[in-house]
Coordinates of N, CA and C in Angstrom, one line a residue:
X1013 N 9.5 -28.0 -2.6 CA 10.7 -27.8 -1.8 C 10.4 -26.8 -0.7
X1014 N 11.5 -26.7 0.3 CA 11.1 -25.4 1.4 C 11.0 -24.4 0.9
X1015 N 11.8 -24.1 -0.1 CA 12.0 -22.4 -0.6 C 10.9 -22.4 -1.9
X1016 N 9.7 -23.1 -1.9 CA 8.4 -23.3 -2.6 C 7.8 -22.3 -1.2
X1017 N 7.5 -22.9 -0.1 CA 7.0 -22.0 0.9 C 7.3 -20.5 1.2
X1018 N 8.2 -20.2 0.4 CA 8.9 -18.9 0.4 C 8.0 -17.8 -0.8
X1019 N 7.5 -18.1 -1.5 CA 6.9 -17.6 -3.3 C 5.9 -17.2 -2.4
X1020 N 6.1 -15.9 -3.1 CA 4.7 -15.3 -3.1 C 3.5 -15.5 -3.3
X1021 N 2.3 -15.3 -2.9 CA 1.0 -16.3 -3.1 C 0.1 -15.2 -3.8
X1022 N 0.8 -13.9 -3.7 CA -0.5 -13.0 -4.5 C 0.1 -12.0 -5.4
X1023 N 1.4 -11.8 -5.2 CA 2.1 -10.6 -6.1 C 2.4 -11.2 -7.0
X1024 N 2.5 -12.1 -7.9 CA 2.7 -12.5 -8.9 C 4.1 -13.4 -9.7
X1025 N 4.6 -14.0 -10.5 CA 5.5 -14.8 -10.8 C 6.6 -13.8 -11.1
X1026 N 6.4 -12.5 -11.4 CA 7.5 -11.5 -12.2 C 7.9 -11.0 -10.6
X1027 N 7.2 -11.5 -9.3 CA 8.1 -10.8 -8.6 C 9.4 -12.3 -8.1
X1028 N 8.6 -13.3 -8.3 CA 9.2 -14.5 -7.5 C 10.7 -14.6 -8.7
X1029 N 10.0 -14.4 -9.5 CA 11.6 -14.5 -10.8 C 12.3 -12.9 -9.9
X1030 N 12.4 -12.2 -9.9 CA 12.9 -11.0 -9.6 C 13.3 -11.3 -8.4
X1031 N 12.4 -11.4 -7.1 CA 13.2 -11.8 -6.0 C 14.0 -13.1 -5.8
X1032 N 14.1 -14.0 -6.5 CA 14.9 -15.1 -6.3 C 16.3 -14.6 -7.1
X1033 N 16.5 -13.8 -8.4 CA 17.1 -13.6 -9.0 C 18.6 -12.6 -8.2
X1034 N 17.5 -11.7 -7.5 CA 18.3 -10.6 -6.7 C 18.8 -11.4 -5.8
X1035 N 18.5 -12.6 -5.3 CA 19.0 -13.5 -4.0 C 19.9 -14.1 -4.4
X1036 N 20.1 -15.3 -5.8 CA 20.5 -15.5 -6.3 C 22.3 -14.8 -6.5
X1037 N 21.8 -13.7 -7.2 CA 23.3 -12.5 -7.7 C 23.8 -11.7 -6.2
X1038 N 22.5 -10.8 -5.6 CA 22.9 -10.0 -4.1 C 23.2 -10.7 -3.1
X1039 N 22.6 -11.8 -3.0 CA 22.6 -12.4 -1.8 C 21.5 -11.8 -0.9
X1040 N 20.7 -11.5 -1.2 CA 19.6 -10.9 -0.4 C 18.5 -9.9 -1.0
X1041 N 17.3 -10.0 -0.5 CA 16.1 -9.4 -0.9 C 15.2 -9.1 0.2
X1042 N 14.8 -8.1 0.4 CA 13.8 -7.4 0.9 C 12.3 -6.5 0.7
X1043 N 11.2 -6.8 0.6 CA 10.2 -6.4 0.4 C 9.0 -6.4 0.6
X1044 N 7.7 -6.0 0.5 CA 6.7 -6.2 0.3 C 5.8 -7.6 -0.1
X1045 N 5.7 -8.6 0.5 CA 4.7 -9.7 0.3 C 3.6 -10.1 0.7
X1046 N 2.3 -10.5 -0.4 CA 1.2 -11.0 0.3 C 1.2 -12.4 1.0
X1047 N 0.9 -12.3 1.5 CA 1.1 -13.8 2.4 C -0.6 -14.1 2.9
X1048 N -1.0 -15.8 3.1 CA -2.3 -16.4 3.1 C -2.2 -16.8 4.6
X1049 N -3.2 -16.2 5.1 CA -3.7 -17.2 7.0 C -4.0 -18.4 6.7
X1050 N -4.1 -19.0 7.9 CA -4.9 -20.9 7.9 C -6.6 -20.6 7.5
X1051 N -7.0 -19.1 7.3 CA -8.3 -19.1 7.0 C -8.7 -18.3 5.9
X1052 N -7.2 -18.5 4.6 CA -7.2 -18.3 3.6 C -7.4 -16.9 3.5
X1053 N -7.2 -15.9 4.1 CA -7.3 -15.1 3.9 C -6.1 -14.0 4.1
X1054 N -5.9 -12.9 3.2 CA -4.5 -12.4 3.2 C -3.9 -11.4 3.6
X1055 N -2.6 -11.6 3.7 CA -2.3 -9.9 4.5 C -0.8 -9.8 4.1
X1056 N -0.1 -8.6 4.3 CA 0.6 -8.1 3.9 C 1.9 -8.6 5.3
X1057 N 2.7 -8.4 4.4 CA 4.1 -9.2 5.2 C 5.4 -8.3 4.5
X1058 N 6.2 -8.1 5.5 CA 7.5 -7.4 4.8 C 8.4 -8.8 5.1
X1059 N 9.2 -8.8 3.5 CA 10.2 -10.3 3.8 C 11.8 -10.1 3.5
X1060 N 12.2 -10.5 4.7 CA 13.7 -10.2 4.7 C 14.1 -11.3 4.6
X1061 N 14.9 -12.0 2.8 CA 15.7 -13.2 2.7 C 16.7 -12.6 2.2
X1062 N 17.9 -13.5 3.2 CA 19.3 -14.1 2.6 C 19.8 -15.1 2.1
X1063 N 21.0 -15.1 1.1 CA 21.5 -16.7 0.8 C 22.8 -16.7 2.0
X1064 N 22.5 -18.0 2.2 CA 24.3 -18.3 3.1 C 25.0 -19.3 1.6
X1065 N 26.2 -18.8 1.7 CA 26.7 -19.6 0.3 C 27.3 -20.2 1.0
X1066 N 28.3 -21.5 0.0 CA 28.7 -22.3 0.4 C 30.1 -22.1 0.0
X1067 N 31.2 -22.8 0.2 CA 32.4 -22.3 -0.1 C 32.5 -22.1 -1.7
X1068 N 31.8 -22.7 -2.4 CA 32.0 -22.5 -3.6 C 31.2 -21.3 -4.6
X1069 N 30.4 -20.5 -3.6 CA 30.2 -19.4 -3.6 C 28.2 -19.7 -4.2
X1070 N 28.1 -20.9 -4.2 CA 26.8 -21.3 -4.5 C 25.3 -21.2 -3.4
X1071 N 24.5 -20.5 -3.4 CA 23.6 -20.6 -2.2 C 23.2 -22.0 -2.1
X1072 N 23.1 -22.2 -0.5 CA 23.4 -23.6 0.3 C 22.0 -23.5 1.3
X1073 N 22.2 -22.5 2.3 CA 21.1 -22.5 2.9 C 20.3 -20.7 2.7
X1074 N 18.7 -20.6 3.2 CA 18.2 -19.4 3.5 C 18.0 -18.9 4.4
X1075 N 18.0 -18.1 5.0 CA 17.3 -17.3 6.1 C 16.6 -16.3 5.9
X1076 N 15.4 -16.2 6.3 CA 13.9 -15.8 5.7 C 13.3 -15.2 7.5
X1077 N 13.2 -13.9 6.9 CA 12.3 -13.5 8.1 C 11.2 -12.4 8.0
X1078 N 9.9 -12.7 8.5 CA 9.0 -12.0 8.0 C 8.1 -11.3 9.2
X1079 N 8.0 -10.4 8.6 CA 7.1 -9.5 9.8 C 5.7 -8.8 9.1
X1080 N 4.8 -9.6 10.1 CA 3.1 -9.0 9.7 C 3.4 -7.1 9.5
X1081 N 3.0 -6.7 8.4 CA 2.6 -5.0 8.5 C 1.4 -4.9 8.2
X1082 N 0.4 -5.9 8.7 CA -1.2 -5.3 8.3 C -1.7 -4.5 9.0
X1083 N -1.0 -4.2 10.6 CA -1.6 -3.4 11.3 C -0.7 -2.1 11.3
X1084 N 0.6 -2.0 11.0 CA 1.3 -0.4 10.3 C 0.5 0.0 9.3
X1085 N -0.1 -1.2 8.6 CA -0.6 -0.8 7.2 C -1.8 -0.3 7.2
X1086 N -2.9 -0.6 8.1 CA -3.8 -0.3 8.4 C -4.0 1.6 9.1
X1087 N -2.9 1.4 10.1 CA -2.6 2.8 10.7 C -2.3 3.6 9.7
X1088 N -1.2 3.6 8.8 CA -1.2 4.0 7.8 C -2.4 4.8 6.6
X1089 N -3.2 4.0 6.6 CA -4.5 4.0 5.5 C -4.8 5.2 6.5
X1090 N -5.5 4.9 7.7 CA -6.2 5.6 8.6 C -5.7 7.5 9.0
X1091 N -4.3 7.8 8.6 CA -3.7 8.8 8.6 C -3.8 9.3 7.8
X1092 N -3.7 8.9 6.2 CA -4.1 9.2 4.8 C -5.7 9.8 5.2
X1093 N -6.0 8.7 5.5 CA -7.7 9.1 5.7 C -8.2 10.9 6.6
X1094 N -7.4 10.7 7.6 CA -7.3 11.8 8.2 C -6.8 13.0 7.7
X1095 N -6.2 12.5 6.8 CA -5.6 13.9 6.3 C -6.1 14.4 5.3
X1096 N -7.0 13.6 4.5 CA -8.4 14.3 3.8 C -9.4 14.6 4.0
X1097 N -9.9 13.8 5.0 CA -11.3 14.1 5.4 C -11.4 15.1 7.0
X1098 N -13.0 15.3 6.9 CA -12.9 16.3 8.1 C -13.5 15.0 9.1
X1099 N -12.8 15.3 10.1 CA -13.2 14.2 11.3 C -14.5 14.0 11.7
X1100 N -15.5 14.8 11.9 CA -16.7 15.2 12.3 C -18.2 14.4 10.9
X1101 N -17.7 15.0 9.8 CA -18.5 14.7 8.7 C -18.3 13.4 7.7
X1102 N -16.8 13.3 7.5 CA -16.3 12.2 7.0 C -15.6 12.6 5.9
X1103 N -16.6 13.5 5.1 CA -16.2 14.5 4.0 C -14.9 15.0 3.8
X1104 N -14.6 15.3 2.5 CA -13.3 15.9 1.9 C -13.2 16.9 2.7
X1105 N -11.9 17.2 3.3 CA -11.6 18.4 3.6 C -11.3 19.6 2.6
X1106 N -11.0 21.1 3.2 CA -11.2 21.7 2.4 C -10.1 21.7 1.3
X1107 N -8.7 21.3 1.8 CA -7.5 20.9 0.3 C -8.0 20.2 0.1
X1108 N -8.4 18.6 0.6 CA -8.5 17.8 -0.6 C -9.8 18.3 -1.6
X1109 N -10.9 19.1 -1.4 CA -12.0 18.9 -2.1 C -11.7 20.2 -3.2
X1110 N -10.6 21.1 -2.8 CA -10.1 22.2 -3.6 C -9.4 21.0 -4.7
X1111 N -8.3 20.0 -4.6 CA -7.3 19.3 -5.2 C -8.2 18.4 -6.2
X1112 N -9.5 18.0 -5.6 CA -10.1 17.2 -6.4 C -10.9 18.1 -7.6
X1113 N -11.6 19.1 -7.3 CA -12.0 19.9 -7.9 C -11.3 20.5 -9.0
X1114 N -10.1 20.6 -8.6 CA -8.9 20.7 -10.2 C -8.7 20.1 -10.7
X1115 N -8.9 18.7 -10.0 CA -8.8 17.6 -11.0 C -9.9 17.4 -12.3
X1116 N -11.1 17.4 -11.3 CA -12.1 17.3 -12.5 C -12.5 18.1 -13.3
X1117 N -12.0 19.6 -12.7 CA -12.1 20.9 -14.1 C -10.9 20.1 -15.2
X1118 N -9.6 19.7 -14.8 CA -9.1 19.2 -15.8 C -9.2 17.7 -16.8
X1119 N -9.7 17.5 -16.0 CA -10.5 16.1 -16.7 C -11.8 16.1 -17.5
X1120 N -12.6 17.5 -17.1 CA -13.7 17.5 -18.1 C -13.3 18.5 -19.5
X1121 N -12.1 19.4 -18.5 CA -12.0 20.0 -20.4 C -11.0 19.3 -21.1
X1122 N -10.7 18.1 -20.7 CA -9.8 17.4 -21.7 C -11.0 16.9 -22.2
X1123 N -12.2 15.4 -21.7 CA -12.5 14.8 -22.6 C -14.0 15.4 -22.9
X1124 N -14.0 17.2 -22.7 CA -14.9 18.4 -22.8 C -16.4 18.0 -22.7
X1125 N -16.1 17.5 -21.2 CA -17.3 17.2 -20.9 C -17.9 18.2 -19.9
X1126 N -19.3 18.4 -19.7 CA -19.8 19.5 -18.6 C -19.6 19.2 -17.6
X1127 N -20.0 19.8 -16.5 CA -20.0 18.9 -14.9 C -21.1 20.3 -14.1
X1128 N -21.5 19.9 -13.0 CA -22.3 20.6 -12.4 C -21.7 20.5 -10.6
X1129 N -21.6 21.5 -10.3 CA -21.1 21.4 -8.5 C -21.8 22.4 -8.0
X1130 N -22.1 21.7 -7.0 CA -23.0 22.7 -6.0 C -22.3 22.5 -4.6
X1131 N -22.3 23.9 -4.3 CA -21.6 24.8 -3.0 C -22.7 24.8 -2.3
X1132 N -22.0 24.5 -0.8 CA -23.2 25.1 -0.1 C -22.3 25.9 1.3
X1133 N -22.5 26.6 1.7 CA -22.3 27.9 3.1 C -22.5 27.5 3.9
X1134 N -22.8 27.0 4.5 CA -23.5 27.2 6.0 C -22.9 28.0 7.2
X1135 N -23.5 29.2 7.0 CA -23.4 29.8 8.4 C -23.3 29.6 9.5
X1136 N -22.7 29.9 10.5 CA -22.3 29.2 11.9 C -22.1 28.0 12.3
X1137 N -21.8 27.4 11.0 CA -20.9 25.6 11.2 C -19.6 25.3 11.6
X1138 N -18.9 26.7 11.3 CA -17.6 26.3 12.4 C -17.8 26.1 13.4
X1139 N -18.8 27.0 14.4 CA -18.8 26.4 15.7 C -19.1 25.3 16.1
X1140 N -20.2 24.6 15.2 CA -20.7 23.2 15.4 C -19.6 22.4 15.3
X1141 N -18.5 22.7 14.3 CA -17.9 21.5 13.9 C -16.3 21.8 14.8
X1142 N -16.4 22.9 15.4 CA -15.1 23.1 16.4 C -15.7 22.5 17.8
X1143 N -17.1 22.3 18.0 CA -17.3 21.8 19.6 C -17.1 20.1 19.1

């Protein structure tokens, strides 16, 4: 059927029962879907469906509209990225590599395991890394 072309191709059946269900009762669903190119390969799609009912309050027809977010999504990643790493090195910045570092002090004395980190200074690297 047409509303076969509608089903998700990668998020799974528990969403297609779920979003059909909410369309079904709300009359509409909104969300996050993976969606396949003509060169099989996938990307992320935001999907805005409605039911139009019929007088007898039964959905009759859809309207489905979808907007590529692989490149918000992409920009997205890329700001995450920046906001941990240092521009210059690539490396954790200095919160994230403080945040991670508590993480793994707390992860090795839960399953009390050792760990070994090495610091290193370098003298006069701000300047390098501020020109």
């Amino acid at each position: 059927t047409p509303l076969d072309a509608l089903r998700s191709q990668s998020t799974g059946a528990a969403l297609d029962v779920a979003l059909w269900q909410e369309v079904a009762y709300v009359g509409h669903w909104q969300g996050r879907v993976q969606s396949r190119r003509k060169d099989g390969r996938t990307y992320p799609e935001r999907l805005s469906l409605s039911a139009i009912r019929a007088s007898d309050g039964t959905p009759h027809r859809y309207v489905a509209v979808f907007d590529d977010i692989s490149e918000s999504e992409a920009y997205q990643r890329q700001l995450e990225h920046l906001a941990l790493h240092d521009p210059l090195t690539g490396l954790l910045n200095r919160a994230a590599f403080e945040q991670e570092a508590a993480r793994l002090l707390i992860d090795m004395r839960r399953h009390g395991r050792g760990a070994v980190m090495l610091f290193l200074d370098l003298d006069g690297f701000k300047a390098v890394n501020d020109s």
